[in-house]
Coordinates of N, CA and C in Angstrom, one line a residue:
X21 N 52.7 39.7 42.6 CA 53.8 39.8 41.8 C 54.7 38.6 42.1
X22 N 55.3 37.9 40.8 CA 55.8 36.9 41.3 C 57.3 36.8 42.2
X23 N 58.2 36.9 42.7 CA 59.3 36.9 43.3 C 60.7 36.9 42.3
X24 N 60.3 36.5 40.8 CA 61.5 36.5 40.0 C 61.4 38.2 39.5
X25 N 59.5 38.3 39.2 CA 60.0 39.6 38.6 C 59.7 40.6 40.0
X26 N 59.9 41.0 41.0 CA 60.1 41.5 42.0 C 61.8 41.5 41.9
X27 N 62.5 40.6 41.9 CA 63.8 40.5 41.7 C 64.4 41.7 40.6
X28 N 63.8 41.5 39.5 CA 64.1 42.2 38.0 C 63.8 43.8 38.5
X29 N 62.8 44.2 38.9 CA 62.5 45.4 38.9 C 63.4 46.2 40.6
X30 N 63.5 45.7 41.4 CA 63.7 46.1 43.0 C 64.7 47.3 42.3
X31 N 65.7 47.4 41.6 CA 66.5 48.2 41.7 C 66.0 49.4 41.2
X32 N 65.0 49.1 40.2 CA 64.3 50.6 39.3 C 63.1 51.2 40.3
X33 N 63.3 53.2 39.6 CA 62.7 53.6 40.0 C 61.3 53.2 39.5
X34 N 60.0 53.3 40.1 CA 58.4 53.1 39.2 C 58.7 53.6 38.2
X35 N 58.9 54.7 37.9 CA 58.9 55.5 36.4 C 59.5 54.6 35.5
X36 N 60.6 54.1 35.7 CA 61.4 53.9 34.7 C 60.8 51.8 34.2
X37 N 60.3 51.0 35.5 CA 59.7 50.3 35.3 C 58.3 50.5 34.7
X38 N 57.3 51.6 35.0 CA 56.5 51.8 34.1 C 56.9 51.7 32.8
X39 N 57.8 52.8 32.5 CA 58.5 52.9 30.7 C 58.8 51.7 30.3
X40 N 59.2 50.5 31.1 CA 59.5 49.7 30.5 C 58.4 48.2 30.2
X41 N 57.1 48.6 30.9 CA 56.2 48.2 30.7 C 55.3 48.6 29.4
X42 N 55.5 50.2 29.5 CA 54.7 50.7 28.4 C 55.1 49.9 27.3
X43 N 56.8 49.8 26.9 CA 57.3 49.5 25.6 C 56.9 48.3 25.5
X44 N 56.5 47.3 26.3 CA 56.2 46.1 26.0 C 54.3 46.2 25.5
X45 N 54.1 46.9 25.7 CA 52.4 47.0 25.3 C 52.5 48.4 24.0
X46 N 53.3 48.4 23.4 CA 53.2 49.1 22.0 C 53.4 50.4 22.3
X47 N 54.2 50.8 24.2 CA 53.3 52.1 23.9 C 52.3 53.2 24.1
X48 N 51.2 51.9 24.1 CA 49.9 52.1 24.6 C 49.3 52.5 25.9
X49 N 49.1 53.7 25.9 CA 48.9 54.1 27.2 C 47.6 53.9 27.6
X50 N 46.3 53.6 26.9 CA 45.4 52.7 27.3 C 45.6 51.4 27.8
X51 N 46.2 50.8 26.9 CA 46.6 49.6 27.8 C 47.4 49.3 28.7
X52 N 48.1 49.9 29.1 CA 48.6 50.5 30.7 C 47.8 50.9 31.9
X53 N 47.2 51.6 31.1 CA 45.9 52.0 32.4 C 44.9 50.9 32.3
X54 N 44.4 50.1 31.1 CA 43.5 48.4 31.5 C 44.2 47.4 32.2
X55 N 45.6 47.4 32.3 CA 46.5 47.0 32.8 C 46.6 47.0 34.7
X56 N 47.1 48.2 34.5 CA 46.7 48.8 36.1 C 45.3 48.4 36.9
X57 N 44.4 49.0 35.9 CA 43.2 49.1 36.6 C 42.8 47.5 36.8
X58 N 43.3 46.3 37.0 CA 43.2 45.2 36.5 C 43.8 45.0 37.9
X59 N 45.0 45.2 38.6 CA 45.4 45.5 39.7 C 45.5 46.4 40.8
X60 N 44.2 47.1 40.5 CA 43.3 47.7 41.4 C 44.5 49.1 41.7
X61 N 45.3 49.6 40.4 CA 46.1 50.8 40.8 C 45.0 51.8 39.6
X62 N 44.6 52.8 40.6 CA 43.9 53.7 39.4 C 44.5 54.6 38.7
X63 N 44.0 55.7 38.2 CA 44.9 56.6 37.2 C 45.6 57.9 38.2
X64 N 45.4 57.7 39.2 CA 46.0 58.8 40.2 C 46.8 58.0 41.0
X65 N 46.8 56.9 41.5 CA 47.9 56.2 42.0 C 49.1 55.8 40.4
X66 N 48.8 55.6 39.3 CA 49.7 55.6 38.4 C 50.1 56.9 38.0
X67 N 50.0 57.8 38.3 CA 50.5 58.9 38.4 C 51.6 59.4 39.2
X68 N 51.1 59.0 40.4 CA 52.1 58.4 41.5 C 53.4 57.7 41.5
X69 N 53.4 56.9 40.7 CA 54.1 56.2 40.2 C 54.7 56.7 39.2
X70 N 54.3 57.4 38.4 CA 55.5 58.1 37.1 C 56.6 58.8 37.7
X71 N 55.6 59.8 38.8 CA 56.0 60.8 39.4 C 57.5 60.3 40.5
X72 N 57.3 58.8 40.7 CA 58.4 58.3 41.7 C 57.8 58.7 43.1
X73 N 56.4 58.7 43.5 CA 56.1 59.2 44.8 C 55.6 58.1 45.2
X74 N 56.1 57.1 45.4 CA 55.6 55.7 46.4 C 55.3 55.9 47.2
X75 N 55.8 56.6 48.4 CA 54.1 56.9 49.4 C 52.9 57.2 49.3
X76 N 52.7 57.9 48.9 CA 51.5 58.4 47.8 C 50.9 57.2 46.6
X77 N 51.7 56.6 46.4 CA 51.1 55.7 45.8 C 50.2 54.3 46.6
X78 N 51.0 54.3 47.3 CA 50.8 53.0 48.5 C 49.6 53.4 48.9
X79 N 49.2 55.1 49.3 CA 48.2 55.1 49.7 C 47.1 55.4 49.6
X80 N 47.3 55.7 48.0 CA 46.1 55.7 47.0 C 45.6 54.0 46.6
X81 N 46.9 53.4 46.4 CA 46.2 51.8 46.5 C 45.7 51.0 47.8
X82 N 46.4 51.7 48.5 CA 45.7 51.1 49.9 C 43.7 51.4 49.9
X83 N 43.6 52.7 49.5 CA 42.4 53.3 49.5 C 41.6 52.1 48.4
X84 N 41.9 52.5 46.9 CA 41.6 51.1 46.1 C 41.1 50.0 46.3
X85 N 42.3 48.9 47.0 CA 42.2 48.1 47.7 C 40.8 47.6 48.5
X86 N 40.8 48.5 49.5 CA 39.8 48.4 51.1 C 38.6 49.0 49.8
X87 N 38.3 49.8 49.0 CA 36.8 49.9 48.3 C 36.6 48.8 47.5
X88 N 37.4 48.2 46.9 CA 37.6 47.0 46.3 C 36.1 45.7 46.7
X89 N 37.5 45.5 48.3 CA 36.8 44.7 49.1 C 35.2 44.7 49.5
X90 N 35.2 46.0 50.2 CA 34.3 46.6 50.3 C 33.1 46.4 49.3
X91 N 33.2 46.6 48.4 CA 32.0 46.4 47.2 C 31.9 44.8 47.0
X92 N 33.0 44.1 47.0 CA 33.1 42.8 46.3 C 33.7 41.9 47.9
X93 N 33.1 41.6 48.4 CA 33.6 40.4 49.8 C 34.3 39.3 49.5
X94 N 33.8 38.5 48.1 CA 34.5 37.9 47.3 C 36.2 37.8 47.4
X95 N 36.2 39.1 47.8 CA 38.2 39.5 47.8 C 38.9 39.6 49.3
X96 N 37.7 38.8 50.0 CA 38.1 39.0 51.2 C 39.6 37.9 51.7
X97 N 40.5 38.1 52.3 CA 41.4 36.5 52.4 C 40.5 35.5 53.0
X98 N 39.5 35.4 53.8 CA 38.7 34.3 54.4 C 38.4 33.5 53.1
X99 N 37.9 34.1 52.3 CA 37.3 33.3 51.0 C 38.3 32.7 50.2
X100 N 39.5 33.1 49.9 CA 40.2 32.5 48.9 C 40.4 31.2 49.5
X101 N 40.8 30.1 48.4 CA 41.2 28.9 48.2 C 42.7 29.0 47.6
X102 N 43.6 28.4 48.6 CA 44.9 27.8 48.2 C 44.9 26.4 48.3
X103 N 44.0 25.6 47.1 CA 44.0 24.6 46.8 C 45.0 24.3 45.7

């Protein structure tokens, strides 16, 4: 996430940045969750997040995350390029 929009959101709860995500995608609660799922948050860690339970959420994405890697090495930090 970039540092300006980290700035924009810090003060909102998830919920209410979610809602304001939805409205920018029509709405669309499919495309919220292709959205998510695109950043390795699944449909129970976004749940998590409606709910305003960031612990819980952290640690459903942490879980995510590490199977992620796990299947795909490719996502490991050794491998990326900051060229």
């Amino acid at each position: 996430m970039l540092d300006e929009t980290n700035k924009k959101i810090q003060d909102k709860k998830p919920s209410e940045y979610l809602n304001s995500v939805l409205e920018r995608l029509d709405n669309n609660k499919d495309k919220l969750k292709e959205l998510m799922k695109g950043h390795y948050i699944s449909k129970s860690a976004l749940e998590y997040l409606k709910d305003d339970n960031f612990d819980e959420f952290i640690k459903e994405r942490e879980k995510q995350l590490k199977e992620a890697i796990m299947e795909n090495p490719m996502l490991t930090p050794s491998r990326w390029s900051f060229r």
